[in-house]
Coordinates of C-alpha atoms and ligand atoms in Angstrom, one line a residue:
X1 CA 34.1 -2.1 -2.5
X2 CA 35.9 0.7 -5.2
X3 CA 34.0 2.5 -7.5
X4 CA 36.1 0.3 -10.5
X5 CA 34.4 -2.7 -8.9
X6 CA 31.1 -1.4 -9.2
X7 CA 31.2 0.1 -12.6
X8 CA 32.4 -3.2 -13.9
X9 CA 29.3 -4.9 -12.2
X10 CA 27.3 -1.9 -14.0
X11 CA 28.4 -2.6 -17.7
X12 CA 28.6 -6.9 -17.1
X13 CA 24.9 -6.3 -16.3
X14 CA 24.2 -4.4 -19.5
X15 CA 25.8 -7.6 -21.4
X16 CA 23.8 -9.6 -19.3
X17 CA 21.0 -8.0 -21.2
X18 CA 20.5 -9.6 -24.3
X19 CA 20.4 -13.2 -22.2
X20 CA 16.8 -12.6 -21.0
X21 CA 13.9 -14.7 -21.9
X22 CA 10.4 -13.6 -22.9
X23 CA 8.6 -12.4 -20.2
X24 CA 11.2 -11.0 -18.2
X25 CA 11.5 -7.8 -17.0
X26 CA 14.2 -5.4 -18.5
X27 CA 17.5 -4.6 -16.6
X28 CA 18.3 -1.5 -18.4
X29 CA 15.5 -0.4 -16.1
X30 CA 17.0 -1.5 -12.9
X31 CA 20.5 -0.8 -13.3
X32 CA 20.5 3.2 -12.0
X33 CA 18.6 0.7 -8.8
X34 CA 20.7 -2.3 -8.2
X35 CA 22.9 -2.9 -5.6
X36 CA 25.3 -4.9 -6.8
X37 CA 26.5 -5.7 -3.7
X38 CA 26.7 -10.1 -4.6
X39 CA 30.5 -10.2 -6.2
X40 CA 29.0 -11.7 -9.3
X41 CA 26.9 -10.7 -12.0
X42 CA 22.8 -10.3 -12.2
X43 CA 21.5 -12.4 -15.2
X44 CA 18.4 -12.4 -14.9
X45 CA 15.4 -10.9 -13.2
X46 CA 12.2 -13.7 -13.3
X47 CA 8.4 -13.3 -13.5
X48 CA 6.6 -13.9 -10.9
X49 CA 4.0 -17.2 -12.1
X50 CA 0.7 -16.8 -12.7
X51 CA 0.1 -12.6 -12.2
X52 CA -1.3 -10.7 -14.5
X53 CA 0.1 -7.0 -15.4
X54 CA -3.0 -4.8 -15.7
X55 CA -3.0 -1.4 -15.1
X56 CA 1.3 -2.2 -14.3
X57 CA 2.9 1.5 -14.1
X58 CA 0.2 2.8 -16.2
X59 CA -2.6 4.4 -16.0
X60 CA -5.9 2.7 -17.0
X61 CA -9.7 3.7 -17.2
X62 CA -11.6 7.3 -15.3
X63 CA -13.0 8.0 -12.6
X64 CA -14.7 5.2 -10.0
X65 CA -12.9 2.4 -12.6
X66 CA -9.4 4.5 -12.7
X67 CA -6.5 2.4 -11.6
X68 CA -3.0 2.3 -11.6
X69 CA -0.5 -0.2 -9.6
X70 CA 3.5 0.3 -8.7
X71 CA 6.1 -1.7 -10.3
X72 CA 7.5 -3.4 -7.5
X73 CA 9.8 -5.3 -9.6
X74 CA 11.1 -1.7 -9.5
X75 CA 11.8 -1.1 -6.1
X76 CA 15.0 -0.4 -4.5
X77 CA 16.7 1.7 -1.1
X78 CA 17.0 4.8 -3.3
X79 CA 12.4 4.7 -4.5
X80 CA 11.2 4.0 -1.2
X81 CA 9.1 7.0 -1.0
X82 CA 6.9 6.4 -4.3
X83 CA 7.0 10.0 -6.5
X84 CA 3.5 11.5 -7.3
X85 CA 3.3 10.3 -11.0
X86 CA 3.6 6.5 -9.5
X87 CA 1.8 6.1 -6.5
X88 CA -0.7 4.0 -7.1
X89 CA -4.4 4.9 -8.5
X90 CA -7.7 3.6 -6.8
X91 CA -10.3 6.0 -8.6
X92 CA -9.4 8.6 -10.3
X93 CA -10.3 12.6 -10.4
X94 CA -14.9 11.7 -10.1
X95 CA -15.8 13.3 -13.3
X96 CA -18.3 15.8 -12.1
X97 CA -15.9 17.6 -10.0
X98 CA -14.6 20.6 -10.8
X99 CA -11.9 21.6 -8.2
X100 CA -11.9 25.0 -9.4
X101 CA -14.6 26.0 -7.5
X102 CA -14.4 27.2 -3.2
X103 CA -14.1 24.1 -1.8
X104 CA -15.4 24.0 1.8
X105 CA -15.3 21.3 4.5
X106 CA -18.7 21.0 6.2
X107 CA -19.0 20.0 9.7
X108 CA -22.4 19.7 11.4
X109 CA -24.3 16.1 12.8
X110 CA -23.9 16.1 16.9
X111 CA -22.7 20.1 16.8
X112 CA -23.5 22.8 19.0
X113 CA -22.6 24.7 16.1
X114 CA -21.8 24.3 12.8
X115 CA -18.8 25.1 11.1
X116 CA -17.6 25.2 7.9
X117 CA -13.6 26.1 6.1
X118 CA -12.0 27.0 3.8
X119 CA -9.0 25.3 2.2
X120 CA -7.1 28.8 2.7
X121 CA -8.4 29.0 6.3
X122 CA -7.1 25.7 6.7
X123 CA -3.6 26.1 5.3
X124 CA -2.0 27.4 8.8
X125 CA -2.7 24.3 10.5
X126 CA -0.5 22.1 8.0
X127 CA 2.3 20.6 9.7
X128 CA 4.9 17.9 7.8
X129 CA 3.3 14.8 8.5
X130 CA 6.2 12.0 7.7
X131 CA 6.5 8.9 5.9
X132 CA 3.2 6.5 5.8
X133 CA 2.2 3.9 3.4
X134 CA -0.8 2.5 1.5
X135 CA -2.4 -0.4 0.4
X136 CA -5.9 -0.9 -0.5
X137 CA -7.3 -3.9 0.8
X138 CA -8.5 -5.1 -2.2
X139 CA -4.8 -5.3 -3.4
X140 CA -4.4 -8.5 -5.7
X141 CA -2.8 -10.5 -8.3
X142 CA -3.6 -9.6 -11.5
X143 CA -2.2 -6.0 -10.9
X144 CA 1.6 -7.5 -9.4
X145 CA -0.3 -6.6 -6.3
X146 CA 0.8 -3.7 -7.1
X147 CA -1.9 -1.4 -5.2
X148 CA 0.1 -0.2 -3.0
X149 CA 2.8 2.9 -2.1
X150 CA 4.3 4.9 0.2
X151 CA 4.9 8.7 0.0
X152 CA 5.8 11.8 2.4
X153 CA 2.9 13.9 3.6
X154 CA 1.7 16.6 4.7
X155 CA -1.2 18.1 6.3
X156 CA -3.6 18.8 9.4
X157 CA -4.0 16.6 12.5
X158 CA -7.8 15.5 12.0
X159 CA -7.4 16.1 16.1
X160 CA -6.6 19.9 15.5
X161 CA -9.8 20.3 13.7
X162 CA -11.7 18.3 16.1
X163 CA -10.9 20.9 18.8
X164 CA -12.4 23.4 16.9
X165 CA -15.2 21.9 16.9
X166 CA -17.8 21.8 19.9
X167 CA -19.1 19.1 19.9
X168 CA -22.3 17.5 21.7
X169 CA -21.6 14.6 25.0
X170 CA -24.0 12.9 22.6
X171 CA -21.6 12.2 19.4
X172 CA -19.7 9.1 19.5
X173 CA -17.6 9.3 16.3
X174 CA -16.9 11.0 13.2
X175 CA -18.4 10.1 9.7
X176 CA -15.6 11.6 7.4
X177 CA -17.6 12.2 3.5
X178 CA -15.5 12.1 0.3
X179 CA -17.0 13.4 -3.2
X180 CA -17.8 10.7 -5.2
X181 CA -19.9 11.6 -7.9
X182 CA -19.1 10.4 -11.1
X183 CA -19.8 11.0 -14.6
X184 CA -18.7 7.4 -15.7
X185 CA -20.4 4.7 -16.7
X186 CA -19.5 2.3 -13.7
X187 CA -17.8 -1.3 -15.3
X188 CA -19.8 -4.7 -13.5
X189 CA -16.3 -6.3 -13.7
X190 CA -14.4 -3.3 -11.4
X191 CA -17.3 -3.8 -8.6
X192 CA -16.6 -0.5 -7.7
X193 CA -20.0 1.1 -5.8
X194 CA -19.7 5.4 -5.4
X195 CA -19.8 7.0 -2.2
X196 CA -16.7 7.2 -0.7
X197 CA -17.2 8.2 3.6
X198 CA -16.1 5.7 6.6
X199 CA -16.7 5.9 10.2
X200 CA -14.4 6.9 13.1
X201 CA -14.4 5.8 17.2
X202 CA -12.3 9.5 18.2
X203 CA -10.3 6.8 19.9
X204 CA -9.5 5.5 16.4
X205 CA -8.6 9.2 14.8
X206 CA -6.3 9.9 17.7
X207 CA -4.3 6.8 18.3
X208 CA -3.8 6.1 14.5
X209 CA -2.6 10.2 14.3
X210 CA -5.1 10.5 10.7
X211 CA -4.9 13.4 9.0
X212 CA -6.3 15.3 6.1
X213 CA -2.9 15.1 3.6
X214 CA -2.9 18.2 1.2
X215 CA 0.3 18.0 0.2
X216 CA 2.2 14.9 -1.2
X217 CA 5.8 14.9 -1.3
X218 CA 5.9 18.5 -1.4
X219 CA 3.8 19.3 -3.6
X220 CA -0.1 19.7 -3.5
X221 CA -2.2 16.5 -3.8
X222 CA -2.5 16.0 -7.3
X223 CA -6.7 15.5 -8.5
X224 CA -6.1 11.9 -8.6
X225 CA -5.0 11.5 -5.2
X226 CA -7.9 13.0 -3.2
X227 CA -7.0 17.3 -4.4
X228 CA -7.2 19.4 -1.8
X229 CA -7.9 16.9 1.0
X230 CA -7.6 13.5 1.4
X231 CA -8.1 11.6 5.0
X232 CA -4.6 9.8 6.1
X233 CA -5.2 6.5 8.6
X234 CA -1.1 5.3 9.3
X235 CA -1.4 1.8 9.9
X236 CA -4.8 1.4 7.8
X237 CA -6.3 -0.4 4.6
X238 CA -6.7 2.2 1.7
X239 CA -10.9 2.4 1.4
X240 CA -10.4 3.9 5.0
X241 CA -8.8 7.2 3.3
X242 CA -11.1 9.3 2.2
X243 CA -10.4 11.9 -0.8
X244 CA -11.4 14.9 -1.5
X245 CA -12.9 15.7 1.9
X246 CA -15.9 17.8 1.7
X247 CA -18.0 16.6 4.5
X248 CA -16.9 16.0 8.4
X249 CA -20.5 14.7 10.5
X250 CA -20.4 13.7 13.9
X251 CA -22.4 10.9 14.8
X252 CA -23.5 8.3 18.3
X253 CA -23.3 4.6 18.5
X254 CA -26.2 3.8 16.0
X255 CA -25.2 5.0 13.1
X256 CA -26.0 2.2 11.1
X257 CA -21.9 2.1 7.8
X258 CA -21.6 3.1 5.3
X259 CA -21.6 1.6 2.1
X260 CA -18.0 1.7 1.3
X261 CA -17.7 -0.1 4.8
X262 CA -19.7 -2.5 3.8
X263 CA -18.3 -2.7 0.6
X264 CA -14.7 -3.2 2.0
X265 CA -16.6 -5.5 5.5
X266 CA -14.1 -8.7 4.2
X267 CA -11.4 -6.8 2.7
X268 CA -11.1 -5.3 5.5
X269 CA -11.4 -8.7 7.9
X270 CA -14.7 -7.7 9.5
X271 CA -16.8 -10.5 11.3
X272 CA -20.0 -10.7 8.1
X273 CA -21.3 -7.0 7.3
X274 CA -22.1 -5.7 11.0
X275 CA -25.1 -4.1 11.4
X276 CA -24.5 -0.9 12.6
X277 CA -20.6 0.8 12.7
X278 CA -19.4 0.7 16.0
X279 CA -19.8 -3.4 15.5
X280 CA -16.3 -2.6 13.0
X281 CA -13.0 -3.4 13.8
X282 CA -10.5 -0.9 12.6
X283 CA -8.9 -1.7 9.2
X284 CA -5.8 -2.0 10.5
X285 CA -3.1 -3.9 8.0
X286 CA -2.3 -7.0 10.0
X287 CA 2.1 -7.2 9.5
X288 CA 3.0 -8.9 6.2
X289 CA 5.6 -9.3 3.8
X290 CA 6.2 -10.5 0.0
X291 CA 9.2 -10.9 -2.0
X292 CA 8.6 -8.6 -4.7
X293 CA 11.9 -9.7 -7.5
X294 CA 13.5 -12.8 -8.2
X295 CA 17.3 -12.2 -9.3
X296 CA 19.1 -14.7 -10.9
X297 CA 23.0 -14.0 -10.3
X298 CA 26.4 -15.6 -11.7
X299 CA 28.4 -16.5 -8.9
X300 CA 31.8 -18.7 -8.9
X301 CA 30.4 -19.8 -11.8
X302 CA 27.3 -21.0 -9.9
X303 CA 23.4 -20.1 -9.8
X304 CA 22.5 -18.1 -7.0
X305 CA 19.2 -15.9 -6.3
X306 CA 18.7 -13.2 -4.8
X307 CA 15.3 -12.9 -3.5
X308 CA 14.1 -9.1 -3.0
X309 CA 10.9 -8.5 -0.8
X310 CA 9.0 -5.7 1.8
X311 CA 8.1 -6.6 5.0
X312 CA 4.7 -3.4 6.1
X313 CA 2.4 -3.1 8.1
X314 CA 2.8 -4.5 11.5
X315 CA 2.0 -2.4 14.8
X316 CA 5.7 -2.7 16.2
X317 CA 9.4 -3.9 14.6
X318 CA 10.2 -7.7 14.4
X319 CA 13.2 -9.4 13.9
X320 CA 10.9 -13.3 14.0
X321 CA 10.6 -13.2 9.6
X322 CA 10.5 -16.1 8.5
X323 CA 10.5 -17.4 4.7
X324 CA 10.3 -20.8 3.3
X325 CA 9.7 -22.2 -0.7
X326 CA 7.5 -24.8 -0.6
X327 CA 4.4 -26.5 1.5
X328 CA 5.9 -28.9 3.7
X329 CA 9.2 -27.3 3.3
X330 CA 11.4 -25.7 6.6
X331 CA 11.0 -21.9 7.3
X332 CA 13.9 -20.6 8.1
X333 CA 14.8 -17.2 9.0
X334 CA 15.5 -14.7 6.0
X335 CA 19.2 -13.7 5.8
X336 CA 18.6 -9.1 6.3
X337 CA 16.4 -6.8 6.6
X338 CA 16.4 -3.9 9.9
X339 CA 12.7 -3.2 10.7
X340 CA 13.0 -0.4 12.3
X341 CA 9.6 1.2 11.5
X342 CA 5.4 -0.1 11.2
X343 CA 4.7 3.3 9.6
X344 CA 6.0 2.1 5.7
X345 CA 7.9 -0.8 4.3
X346 CA 11.6 -2.5 4.3
X347 CA 13.2 -4.5 2.4
X348 CA 14.0 -7.9 2.8
X349 CA 16.9 -9.9 1.0
X350 CA 18.1 -13.8 0.6
X351 CA 19.8 -15.6 -0.3
X352 CA 18.2 -19.3 -1.7
X353 CA 20.2 -22.0 -3.7
X354 CA 16.8 -24.3 -4.7
X355 CA 18.5 -28.0 -5.2
X356 CA 15.6 -28.7 -8.5
X357 CA 13.8 -27.3 -11.8
X358 CA 10.0 -26.6 -11.2
X359 CA 7.2 -24.5 -9.2
X360 CA 8.0 -22.6 -6.1
X361 CA 5.4 -21.3 -3.8
X362 CA 7.3 -18.5 -2.2
X363 CA 5.6 -18.1 1.6
X364 CA 6.8 -16.0 4.2
X365 CA 5.5 -15.5 8.0
X366 CA 6.7 -13.9 12.0
X367 CA 7.6 -16.7 14.4
X368 CA 5.9 -14.9 17.1
X369 CA 3.0 -15.6 18.1
X370 CA 2.3 -12.3 19.8
X371 CA 1.8 -10.5 16.6
X372 CA -1.0 -10.6 14.6
X373 CA -0.4 -11.9 10.8
X374 CA -4.2 -13.3 9.4
X375 CA -2.6 -12.5 5.4
X376 CA 0.4 -14.1 6.1
X377 CA -1.4 -16.7 7.6
X378 CA -4.1 -17.3 5.4
X379 CA -1.7 -17.5 2.6
X380 CA -3.3 -13.6 0.4
X381 CA 0.9 -13.2 -0.4
X382 CA 1.8 -16.3 -1.6
X383 CA 4.5 -15.9 -4.9
X384 CA 5.0 -18.7 -7.5
X385 CA 8.8 -18.4 -9.6
X386 CA 9.5 -20.6 -11.8
X387 CA 13.3 -22.5 -11.4
X388 CA 14.2 -24.8 -15.5
X389 CA 17.4 -25.1 -14.5
X390 CA 17.7 -27.0 -17.9
X391 CA 18.0 -23.1 -19.8
X392 CA 20.7 -22.2 -17.3
Ligands
MTE1 N1 -13.8 9.5 -2.4 C1 -13.0 8.3 -2.5 N2 -11.9 8.5 -1.9 C2 -11.4 7.4 -1.7 C3 -12.1 6.4 -3.0 C4 -13.3 6.3 -3.4 O1 -13.6 5.5 -4.2 N3 -13.5 7.5 -3.7 N4 -11.0 4.9 -2.8 C5 -10.7 4.5 -1.6 C6 -9.9 3.0 -2.0 S1 -9.9 1.8 -2.1 C7 -8.3 3.6 -1.5 S2 -7.4 2.0 -1.7 C8 -7.7 5.3 -1.5 C9 -6.7 5.5 -3.0 O2 -5.5 6.3 -1.8 P1 -5.2 6.5 -4.0 O3 -5.7 6.4 -5.6 O4 -4.7 8.2 -3.3 O5 -3.9 5.4 -3.8 O6 -8.8 5.8 -1.9 C10 -9.6 5.3 -1.6 N5 -10.2 6.8 -0.8
MO2 MO1 -8.6 0.5 -1.7

């Protein structure tokens, strides 16, 4: 598209701002991000119905109550790597943690000799780890489903550390713990339990490509994201990605699940709360998709909608994404996307011309029974939009 055409489109978007109705998202903030692929004029961005905006784009609370949700409505091709300031936060720096003290990673349990590393001793092992997405298993509509982000990480593969340890043959599992002593009072409504640790099999750590992150987007790890060391479990829910890691304990199959594992048992799709850590299933994010922005366009004097969404989780790329706009309707293939990684999210777009006014529940599915999609199947990510034809 010639640049003059582009400029014309951008200026018409600017004029469009004045026509925004209450509850719509400010278009000016989308100006630099929109790719006006359509020959038309963007009129409005519609909000999702019956969702909260708590802590979206603004840090709320401290310590265990601290939260920041990403504003997903602004996500586009240029912001697929979340900046350190925008990356979602679930639990801020614990009040009792003094980052000025020398950090130690202590290794003990079923080992033939204990080990301890300082951060400077670990530094030579740091490598680029690439882009990986994190999502809180408690991601919810109260925060616009914004407890999800993606960053470019550097760190140390967990396997590289395990290889330095003289592990007893009796050990079958690895307990990874982080600092989690908070000075702040725990608010009941956030229903968070202090104490952050998770138990993994050696196979979990190896096959997922688990690593101890020390850098996020080329900067040392920010305090709220687990400075100086946090675990990243690629493809697993955020609750297993322990921050402020200070302890590795080699354990066996008799080890009980940690309080964090029990707290998150249902959100990580366990069958009840298993009595032993070994009976927990990997906290893997299944293949998932949801809409993030509903754009209203004027094209050749007719209103049409462009839905922007994301596809994330899963173990292998798919081209079987389907969409429907209410129960009872037929699913149809999503128009445009190129899914080639499961490490981070992929944008998709779909044009939609609803025939009637009303409320539409946008639901997605993967038309491939060999791909597990538990949260798509149970409707977790259905989002609702209200179309009012009289207002056009
Ligand atoms: N020490 C510690 N680590 C923790 C938590 C915590 O409360 N304490 N929360 C976990 C949860 S539930 C999530 S979703 C991720 C969030 O990481 P982020 O805040 O860097 O996005 O950290 C995990 N690691
Ligand atoms: Mo989480």
